[in-house]
CSV table of C-alpha atoms and ligand atoms in Angstrom, one decimal:
chain,number,residue,atom,x,y,z
A,295,MET,CA,63.4,145.3,11.0
A,296,ALA,CA,59.3,145.3,11.2
A,297,ASP,CA,57.4,148.5,10.6
A,298,ALA,CA,55.5,150.1,14.2
A,299,THR,CA,52.4,148.9,12.8
A,300,THR,CA,53.4,145.1,11.9
A,301,CYS,CA,55.0,145.3,15.6
A,302,ASP,CA,51.6,146.8,17.0
A,303,ARG,CA,49.7,144.0,15.2
A,304,GLU,CA,52.4,141.5,16.6
A,305,ALA,CA,52.1,142.7,20.0
A,306,ARG,CA,48.5,142.0,20.1
A,307,ALA,CA,48.1,138.5,18.4
A,308,ILE,CA,51.0,137.8,21.6
A,309,LEU,CA,49.0,138.9,23.9
A,310,ALA,CA,45.9,137.1,23.1
A,311,LYS,CA,47.8,133.7,22.4
A,312,ASN,CA,49.2,133.5,25.7
A,313,ASP,CA,46.2,135.0,27.5
A,314,ARG,CA,44.2,131.3,29.4
A,315,GLY,CA,41.0,133.5,30.0
A,316,GLY,CA,41.7,136.0,33.3
A,317,TYR,CA,45.2,135.4,32.7
A,318,THR,CA,48.2,135.6,30.8
A,319,VAL,CA,50.9,132.9,30.8
A,320,PRO,CA,54.7,135.0,30.0
A,321,THR,CA,55.1,132.7,27.3
A,322,ALA,CA,53.9,129.1,26.4
A,323,GLY,CA,56.2,126.1,27.2
A,324,LEU,CA,58.9,128.3,29.5
A,325,TYR,CA,56.4,129.8,31.5
A,326,PRO,CA,53.0,128.0,31.3
A,327,TYR,CA,51.5,129.8,34.7
A,328,GLN,CA,50.5,133.0,36.0
A,329,TRP,CA,53.3,135.2,37.0
A,330,ASN,CA,52.8,137.9,39.3
A,331,TRP,CA,54.7,141.0,37.9
A,332,ASP,CA,54.3,139.6,34.6
A,333,SER,CA,50.8,139.7,34.8
A,334,VAL,CA,51.0,143.3,35.8
A,335,PHE,CA,52.7,144.5,32.7
A,336,ALA,CA,50.1,142.6,30.3
A,337,ALA,CA,47.4,144.2,31.9
A,338,LEU,CA,49.5,147.9,30.9
A,339,GLY,CA,49.3,146.1,27.5
A,340,PHE,CA,45.9,144.9,27.5
A,341,ALA,CA,44.6,148.6,28.4
A,342,GLU,CA,45.9,150.4,25.1
A,343,HIS,CA,43.1,148.0,23.2
A,344,ASP,CA,41.1,146.4,26.3
A,345,MET,CA,40.0,147.8,29.5
A,346,ASP,CA,38.2,144.9,30.8
A,347,ARG,CA,40.3,142.9,30.2
A,348,ALA,CA,43.0,145.1,31.4
A,349,TRP,CA,41.5,144.9,35.0
A,350,SER,CA,40.2,141.2,34.9
A,351,GLU,CA,44.6,140.2,34.5
A,352,ILE,CA,45.0,142.1,38.2
A,353,GLU,CA,42.3,141.1,40.0
A,354,THR,CA,42.9,137.5,39.0
A,355,LEU,CA,46.1,137.9,40.4
A,356,PHE,CA,44.9,139.3,43.5
A,357,ARG,CA,42.5,135.8,44.2
A,358,GLY,CA,45.6,134.2,44.8
A,359,GLN,CA,46.5,136.3,47.9
A,360,TRP,CA,47.3,134.9,50.5
A,361,PRO,CA,45.6,135.2,54.1
A,362,ASN,CA,48.9,137.1,55.5
A,363,GLY,CA,48.5,139.4,52.7
A,364,MET,CA,50.9,137.9,50.4
A,365,VAL,CA,50.3,138.1,47.2
A,366,PRO,CA,52.4,134.5,45.4
A,367,HIS,CA,55.0,135.2,42.5
A,368,ILE,CA,53.3,132.3,40.8
A,369,LEU,CA,50.0,130.9,40.6
A,370,PHE,CA,49.5,127.5,39.2
A,371,HIS,CA,46.3,127.4,37.9
A,372,GLN,CA,46.2,124.2,36.0
A,373,VAL,CA,49.1,122.2,35.9
A,374,ASP,CA,51.5,121.9,33.3
A,375,PRO,CA,54.2,118.9,33.9
A,376,GLY,CA,56.4,121.3,31.2
A,377,TYR,CA,57.6,123.4,34.6
A,378,PHE,CA,59.7,123.0,37.3
A,379,PRO,CA,59.4,123.5,40.4
A,380,GLY,CA,55.7,122.9,40.5
A,381,PRO,CA,53.0,123.3,43.0
A,382,ASP,CA,54.0,120.2,45.5
A,383,VAL,CA,57.2,121.4,45.4
A,384,TRP,CA,56.6,124.7,46.6
A,385,GLY,CA,53.3,123.9,49.3
A,386,GLY,CA,51.8,126.8,48.8
A,387,VAL,CA,49.2,127.7,51.5
A,388,GLY,CA,47.1,130.0,50.0
A,389,PRO,CA,43.6,129.9,47.9
A,390,ILE,CA,45.1,129.1,45.0
A,391,PRO,CA,48.1,126.6,44.6
A,392,SER,CA,51.0,128.5,44.2
A,393,SER,CA,54.5,129.4,45.2
A,394,GLY,CA,55.4,130.4,48.6
A,395,ILE,CA,57.4,133.7,48.2
A,396,SER,CA,56.3,136.9,46.0
A,397,GLN,CA,57.2,139.2,43.2
A,398,PRO,CA,58.4,143.4,42.4
A,399,PRO,CA,55.0,145.4,43.8
A,400,ILE,CA,54.1,147.4,41.1
A,401,ALA,CA,50.4,146.4,40.9
A,402,GLY,CA,49.7,149.9,43.1
A,403,THR,CA,51.2,151.9,40.6
A,404,PHE,CA,49.8,150.5,37.8
A,405,VAL,CA,46.1,150.0,38.9
A,406,ARG,CA,46.4,153.8,39.6
A,407,TRP,CA,47.8,154.3,35.8
A,408,LEU,CA,44.8,152.2,34.9
A,409,LEU,CA,42.4,154.1,36.5
A,410,ASP,CA,43.7,157.2,35.1
A,411,ARG,CA,43.1,156.0,32.0
A,412,ASN,CA,39.7,154.4,32.6
A,413,PRO,CA,38.4,156.8,35.3
A,414,GLY,CA,35.2,155.1,34.8
A,415,ALA,CA,36.1,152.0,36.5
A,416,GLN,CA,36.6,153.2,39.9
A,417,PRO,CA,34.7,150.3,41.8
A,418,ARG,CA,37.1,148.0,40.3
A,419,ALA,CA,40.4,149.8,41.0
A,420,ARG,CA,38.2,150.7,45.0
A,421,ALA,CA,38.0,146.6,45.4
A,422,LEU,CA,41.7,146.3,45.0
A,423,PHE,CA,42.6,149.1,47.1
A,424,LYS,CA,42.7,147.0,50.2
A,425,PRO,CA,43.9,143.4,49.0
A,426,LEU,CA,46.9,146.4,47.9
A,427,MET,CA,46.8,147.9,50.9
A,428,ASP,CA,47.3,144.1,52.7
A,429,TRP,CA,49.8,143.2,50.5
A,430,HIS,CA,51.9,146.2,51.7
A,431,ARG,CA,51.8,145.3,54.8
A,432,TRP,CA,52.9,142.3,54.6
A,433,PHE,CA,55.9,143.7,52.8
A,434,MET,CA,56.6,146.4,55.7
A,435,THR,CA,56.0,143.5,58.3
A,436,TRP,CA,57.9,140.8,57.5
A,437,ARG,CA,60.3,142.0,55.0
A,438,ASN,CA,61.2,145.4,56.2
A,439,GLU,CA,64.9,145.9,57.6
A,440,GLY,CA,65.0,149.4,58.8
A,441,GLY,CA,62.8,150.3,55.4
A,442,ALA,CA,65.3,148.7,53.1
A,443,ILE,CA,63.0,145.3,51.9
A,444,VAL,CA,64.4,142.3,51.9
A,445,VAL,CA,64.0,139.1,50.1
A,446,THR,CA,64.6,135.4,51.3
A,447,HIS,CA,64.8,133.9,47.5
A,448,PRO,CA,66.4,135.2,44.4
A,449,TRP,CA,63.4,134.5,41.9
A,450,GLU,CA,61.7,136.9,44.2
A,451,THR,CA,63.4,140.0,43.3
A,452,GLY,CA,62.5,139.2,39.5
A,453,ARG,CA,66.2,138.8,38.9
A,454,ASP,CA,67.0,135.2,39.4
A,455,ASN,CA,70.5,134.7,38.8
A,456,CYS,CA,72.3,138.5,38.8
A,457,PRO,CA,75.7,138.6,40.3
A,458,ASP,CA,74.3,140.4,43.3
A,459,TRP,CA,73.1,137.1,44.8
A,460,ASP,CA,76.7,135.4,44.2
A,461,GLY,CA,78.2,136.1,47.6
A,462,PRO,CA,75.3,135.5,49.6
A,463,PHE,CA,75.2,132.1,47.6
A,464,ALA,CA,78.4,131.0,48.1
A,465,ALA,CA,77.9,130.6,51.9
A,466,ILE,CA,74.9,128.3,51.1
A,467,GLU,CA,75.3,124.3,51.0
A,468,PRO,CA,72.4,123.1,50.0
A,469,GLU,CA,72.2,120.0,51.4
A,470,GLY,CA,69.1,117.4,50.9
A,471,VAL,CA,67.9,118.4,48.4
A,472,GLU,CA,66.7,115.6,46.6
A,473,GLN,CA,67.2,115.0,42.6
A,474,TYR,CA,65.5,116.9,40.1
A,475,TYR,CA,65.0,117.3,36.6
A,476,ARG,CA,65.3,120.8,35.0
A,477,ARG,CA,62.5,121.7,32.4
A,478,ASP,CA,63.6,125.3,31.7
A,479,THR,CA,66.7,124.1,29.6
A,480,THR,CA,64.1,122.2,27.4
A,481,HIS,CA,63.1,125.2,26.1
A,482,VAL,CA,65.9,127.4,26.2
A,483,VAL,CA,69.6,126.7,25.1
A,484,GLU,CA,71.6,126.1,28.8
A,485,GLU,CA,74.2,129.1,28.2
A,486,GLU,CA,70.8,131.4,28.2
A,487,ARG,CA,69.9,130.5,31.3
A,488,PRO,CA,71.0,130.3,35.3
A,489,ARG,CA,73.9,127.4,36.2
A,490,ARG,CA,73.1,124.2,37.8
A,491,TYR,CA,75.2,125.6,40.9
A,492,ASP,CA,72.7,128.1,41.3
A,493,TYR,CA,69.3,125.9,40.7
A,494,ASP,CA,70.7,123.8,43.7
A,495,ARG,CA,70.1,126.8,45.8
A,496,TYR,CA,67.1,127.7,44.4
A,497,LEU,CA,65.4,124.0,45.4
A,498,TYR,CA,67.4,124.7,49.1
A,499,LEU,CA,65.7,128.1,49.3
A,500,VAL,CA,62.4,126.6,48.4
A,501,LYS,CA,62.9,123.6,50.6
A,502,LEU,CA,63.5,125.6,53.6
A,503,GLY,CA,60.7,127.6,53.3
A,504,ALA,CA,58.3,124.7,52.2
A,505,GLU,CA,59.5,122.6,54.9
A,506,SER,CA,58.6,125.8,57.7
A,507,GLY,CA,54.7,126.2,56.1
A,508,TRP,CA,55.9,129.5,54.9
A,509,ASP,CA,56.5,130.5,58.3
A,510,GLU,CA,57.7,134.4,57.7
A,511,ALA,CA,58.7,134.4,61.3
A,512,TYR,CA,60.5,131.9,61.6
A,513,LEU,CA,62.7,132.4,58.2
A,514,LYS,CA,63.5,135.8,59.4
A,515,ASP,CA,65.4,134.4,61.9
A,516,THR,CA,66.8,131.3,60.1
A,517,THR,CA,67.2,131.6,56.3
A,518,PRO,CA,70.8,131.6,55.1
A,519,PHE,CA,69.4,134.3,52.3
A,520,ARG,CA,67.8,137.5,53.3
A,521,VAL,CA,69.2,140.2,50.9
A,522,ALA,CA,67.6,143.6,50.7
A,523,ASP,CA,67.1,144.7,47.1
A,524,PRO,CA,66.5,147.7,45.2
A,525,THR,CA,64.1,146.0,42.5
A,526,MET,CA,61.8,145.7,46.0
A,527,THR,CA,62.6,148.4,47.8
A,528,PHE,CA,62.3,150.4,45.1
A,529,THR,CA,59.0,149.5,42.9
A,530,LEU,CA,57.4,149.3,46.7
A,531,LEU,CA,58.0,152.6,47.8
A,532,ARG,CA,56.8,153.9,44.3
A,533,SER,CA,54.0,151.8,44.4
A,534,THR,CA,52.8,153.4,48.1
A,535,ARG,CA,53.6,156.3,46.6
A,536,ASP,CA,50.5,155.5,43.9
A,537,LEU,CA,48.7,153.7,46.7
A,538,LYS,CA,48.6,157.3,48.7
A,539,VAL,CA,47.4,159.0,45.9
A,540,LEU,CA,44.5,156.1,45.6
A,541,ALA,CA,43.9,156.4,49.0
A,542,GLU,CA,43.2,160.5,48.4
A,543,ARG,CA,40.9,160.0,45.6
A,544,PHE,CA,39.3,157.6,47.3
A,545,GLY,CA,38.8,159.2,51.0
A,546,GLU,CA,40.7,156.8,53.1
A,547,PRO,CA,43.3,157.4,56.0
A,548,VAL,CA,46.9,158.1,54.1
A,549,ASP,CA,48.8,158.2,57.6
A,550,GLU,CA,50.1,154.5,57.2
A,551,LEU,CA,50.9,154.9,54.2
A,552,ASP,CA,53.1,158.6,55.2
A,553,ARG,CA,54.7,156.6,57.8
A,554,TRP,CA,55.7,153.4,55.1
A,555,ILE,CA,57.0,156.0,52.4
A,556,ALA,CA,58.9,157.7,55.2
A,557,GLU,CA,60.6,154.5,56.4
A,558,MET,CA,61.3,153.7,53.0
A,559,GLU,CA,62.6,156.6,51.6
A,560,GLU,CA,64.9,156.3,54.7
A,561,GLY,CA,66.1,152.2,54.2
A,562,SER,CA,66.5,153.7,50.5
A,563,GLU,CA,69.8,154.8,51.8
A,564,ARG,CA,70.8,151.4,53.1
A,565,LEU,CA,71.2,150.4,49.5
A,566,TRP,CA,73.7,153.3,48.7
A,567,ASN,CA,76.9,151.2,48.8
A,568,ALA,CA,79.0,154.7,49.0
A,569,GLU,CA,82.2,153.0,48.0
A,570,ALA,CA,81.1,151.8,44.7
A,571,GLY,CA,79.2,154.7,44.1
A,572,THR,CA,75.8,152.9,43.4
A,573,TYR,CA,72.5,151.7,45.0
A,574,ASP,CA,72.9,148.1,45.2
A,575,CYS,CA,71.9,145.1,47.1
A,576,TYR,CA,72.5,144.6,50.8
A,577,ASP,CA,73.3,141.0,52.4
A,578,ILE,CA,71.7,141.4,55.8
A,579,ARG,CA,73.2,138.1,56.8
A,580,ALA,CA,77.0,138.7,55.9
A,581,GLY,CA,76.3,142.4,57.0
A,582,LYS,CA,77.7,143.9,53.1
A,583,HIS,CA,77.1,145.3,50.4
A,584,THR,CA,77.3,143.5,46.9
A,585,GLY,CA,79.1,145.7,45.1
A,586,VAL,CA,76.8,145.2,41.6
A,587,VAL,CA,75.6,148.3,39.2
A,588,SER,CA,72.8,146.4,37.8
A,589,ASN,CA,69.6,147.5,36.4
A,590,ALA,CA,68.0,147.6,39.2
A,591,SER,CA,69.7,150.3,40.5
A,592,PHE,CA,68.3,152.7,37.9
A,593,LEU,CA,64.9,152.2,39.1
A,594,THR,CA,66.1,155.1,41.6
A,595,TRP,CA,64.1,157.8,39.4
A,596,TYR,CA,61.2,155.4,39.5
A,597,ALA,CA,61.1,155.5,43.5
A,598,GLY,CA,61.6,159.1,43.6
A,599,VAL,CA,64.8,158.9,45.7
A,600,GLY,CA,68.7,159.6,45.3
A,601,GLY,CA,68.0,162.6,43.3
A,602,GLY,CA,71.2,162.9,40.1
A,603,ARG,CA,73.2,160.1,42.3
A,604,MET,CA,73.2,157.4,39.4
A,605,LEU,CA,73.3,159.8,36.5
A,606,ASP,CA,76.8,159.1,36.2
A,607,GLN,CA,76.6,155.7,36.3
A,608,PHE,CA,73.8,155.7,33.7
A,609,ASP,CA,75.3,157.7,31.5
A,610,ARG,CA,78.9,155.4,31.5
A,611,ILE,CA,76.9,152.1,31.1
A,612,ALA,CA,74.4,153.6,28.6
A,613,GLY,CA,77.6,154.3,26.3
A,614,LEU,CA,79.1,150.9,26.8
A,615,THR,CA,76.7,148.6,24.6
A,616,LYS,CA,74.3,149.1,21.5
A,617,TYR,CA,71.3,148.7,23.1
A,618,TYR,CA,71.3,149.4,26.9
A,619,VAL,CA,70.2,149.2,30.1
A,620,PRO,CA,72.0,145.8,30.7
A,621,SER,CA,71.3,143.9,32.9
A,622,THR,CA,75.1,144.0,34.8
A,623,ASP,CA,77.4,146.4,34.6
A,624,PRO,CA,79.4,145.1,31.2
A,625,ALA,CA,82.3,146.5,33.7
A,626,HIS,CA,82.1,143.6,35.9
A,627,PRO,CA,83.9,141.1,35.6
A,628,ALA,CA,80.5,138.8,36.2
A,629,TYR,CA,79.0,140.3,33.3
A,630,GLU,CA,77.7,137.8,30.7
A,631,PRO,CA,75.5,139.4,27.9
A,632,LYS,CA,73.6,136.5,26.8
A,633,ARG,CA,72.8,135.0,30.3
A,634,TYR,CA,69.4,136.1,31.9
A,635,TRP,CA,70.1,138.3,34.6
A,636,ARG,CA,73.7,138.2,34.1
A,637,GLY,CA,73.8,140.8,31.4
A,638,PRO,CA,70.6,140.8,29.1
A,639,VAL,CA,68.8,144.2,28.1
A,640,TRP,CA,64.6,143.5,29.5
A,641,ALA,CA,62.5,146.0,27.8
A,642,MET,CA,59.7,146.0,31.1
A,643,MET,CA,63.0,147.0,33.3
A,644,ASN,CA,63.9,150.1,30.8
A,645,MET,CA,60.6,150.9,31.0
A,646,LEU,CA,60.5,151.6,34.6
A,647,ILE,CA,63.3,153.0,33.8
A,648,ALA,CA,62.3,155.6,31.5
A,649,THR,CA,59.4,156.3,33.8
A,650,GLY,CA,61.2,157.1,36.4
A,651,LEU,CA,63.9,159.6,34.7
A,652,GLY,CA,61.4,161.1,32.7
A,653,GLU,CA,59.7,162.0,35.7
A,654,ALA,CA,62.5,163.5,37.1
A,655,GLY,CA,62.9,165.5,34.6
A,656,HIS,CA,65.6,163.8,32.6
A,657,THR,CA,63.5,163.6,29.4
A,658,ASP,CA,66.4,163.4,27.0
A,659,ARG,CA,67.5,160.5,28.7
A,660,ALA,CA,64.0,159.1,29.1
A,661,GLN,CA,63.6,159.6,25.5
A,662,ALA,CA,66.7,157.8,24.4
A,663,LEU,CA,66.2,154.9,26.0
A,664,THR,CA,62.3,154.8,25.2
A,665,GLU,CA,64.1,155.3,21.4
A,666,ASN,CA,66.6,152.8,22.0
A,667,THR,CA,64.1,150.2,23.4
A,668,ARG,CA,62.1,150.7,20.1
A,669,ALA,CA,64.6,149.8,17.9
A,670,LEU,CA,65.7,146.7,19.9
A,671,ILE,CA,62.3,145.0,19.2
A,672,SER,CA,61.7,146.3,16.0
A,673,LYS,CA,64.3,144.6,14.8
A,674,ASN,CA,64.7,141.8,17.4
A,675,GLY,CA,60.8,141.1,17.6
A,676,PHE,CA,59.5,140.1,21.0
A,677,ALA,CA,61.9,137.8,23.0
A,678,GLU,CA,62.1,137.2,26.4
A,679,TYR,CA,65.8,139.2,26.9
A,680,PHE,CA,68.7,140.5,24.6
A,681,ASP,CA,72.1,140.5,24.4
A,682,PRO,CA,73.0,144.5,24.7
A,683,THR,CA,76.4,143.8,22.4
A,684,ASN,CA,73.7,143.6,18.8
A,685,GLY,CA,70.3,143.2,20.4
A,686,ALA,CA,70.0,139.5,19.2
A,687,PRO,CA,66.9,138.2,20.9
A,688,ALA,CA,67.6,135.3,24.2
A,689,GLY,CA,65.4,133.2,26.1
A,690,GLY,CA,62.0,133.1,25.3
A,691,ARG,CA,60.2,133.9,22.6
A,692,ASP,CA,57.0,135.5,21.9
A,693,PHE,CA,56.9,137.1,25.4
A,694,THR,CA,54.3,138.8,27.2
A,695,TRP,CA,56.1,141.4,29.0
A,696,THR,CA,57.8,142.5,25.7
A,697,ALA,CA,54.6,142.6,23.7
A,698,ALA,CA,52.4,144.8,26.4
A,699,VAL,CA,55.5,146.9,27.1
A,700,TRP,CA,56.1,147.4,23.7
A,701,LEU,CA,52.3,148.4,23.1
A,702,ALA,CA,51.7,150.4,26.4
A,703,TRP,CA,55.4,152.6,25.6
A,704,ALA,CA,58.1,152.0,23.0
A,705,SER,CA,55.6,152.1,20.0
A,706,PRO,CA,55.3,154.9,18.1
A,707,ASN,CA,51.8,154.2,17.4
A,708,THR,CA,49.9,153.2,20.9
A,709,GLY,CA,53.2,153.9,23.8
A,710,LYS,CA,52.5,156.5,26.0
A,711,THR,CA,55.1,158.3,28.0
A,712,PRO,CA,53.6,157.8,31.6
A,713,TRP,CA,55.9,160.7,33.0
A,714,ALA,CA,53.9,163.1,30.4
A,715,ALA,CA,50.7,162.2,31.5
B,1079,GLC,C1,61.9,134.3,35.3
B,1079,GLC,C2,62.4,135.9,35.5
B,1079,GLC,C3,60.9,136.7,36.1
B,1079,GLC,C4,59.7,136.6,35.3
B,1079,GLC,C5,59.3,135.3,34.9
B,1079,GLC,C6,58.3,134.9,34.3
B,1079,GLC,O1,61.7,133.8,36.5
B,1079,GLC,O2,63.3,136.4,36.2
B,1079,GLC,O3,61.4,138.1,36.4
B,1079,GLC,O4,58.9,137.1,36.3
B,1079,GLC,O5,60.9,134.4,34.9
B,1079,GLC,O6,58.8,135.8,33.3
């Protein structure tokens, strides 16, 4: 186990190593571009020692915002043949070559946190306010099903291959996908990555979007994949609450924000699967819940909904593996402890979950999760994700968001507990 000061030093070195000047790559090789929510976590990591760099990370992300308000999940600043699918496959239509889908909107919340720590940067936060509103409006216009927020591609949720997609994917025949060569499995062993079956469907959905010129109105009616998701709904709801705080501070109107909050509070109920006793995904096309307790289910407190509804599930799952929160319930038949979002622990999800728990007054659980994640990282390093049974590092190494959440939250030296602020 490395001591905390050594970990702090390593974490800073990882951020520096993955810094491409104004933006950070998640890890060299496997993910050589700017990813949306990865960058926002990176900003919080930088904030611990370089505030200016923290702000510029988010500013660079918003430079890729599309005219319709969407902020892409990947910005391809400099083409790298080591990653597939690249800008030519996506055919993004924004100011910077990009993907055509978005990612969990945590930025509003993190901008508020940055400003709380760095009040002198109010002009920078203000300059981001309108772009943030435009992005939220895009979600509320195109991805709003009765206040539950839907995705048109699994990658949009950031939980690429979780078992929630198994049902919707079984209904998709990936016709017309040209032969392709995966690059991810040249960086990471196959059993820690999604299967070929899933990849065929990921690419099929990219093809449908690209062929439509990423026409949201058209996709809303036609795409076979339209699933309401807790990551999106809960992060957008949370971020909207934080945008409201910013709006009040900046003397901006709040009625639209109030409306969105009320809609999403109601929409969160659509994700409540009473039979399974959990928040989960809701497949709009099939008209049914997906029935999986995932780490996204535990973002309920972060969103400020649900009260104590998920506490029993949380305690049950926390007791099943040495390290938690596993991305899929270990009691679910699809659980695989090493395969990406089908089981492994993700440190940045833990930070969001602990934040929500702490804010909701469940401080013992928040503290215990913080300490569990601290032990996980200090024993196993800054991996992309970890096997919950023994903490074995998996996926990419020297990973930006794991380093960032160490510095911002898990480190006993530099970490902060956002809920205590
Ligand atoms: C994978 C993850 C996603 C992340 C990206 C870059 O696609 O599932 O959440 O943003 O890698 O790290």
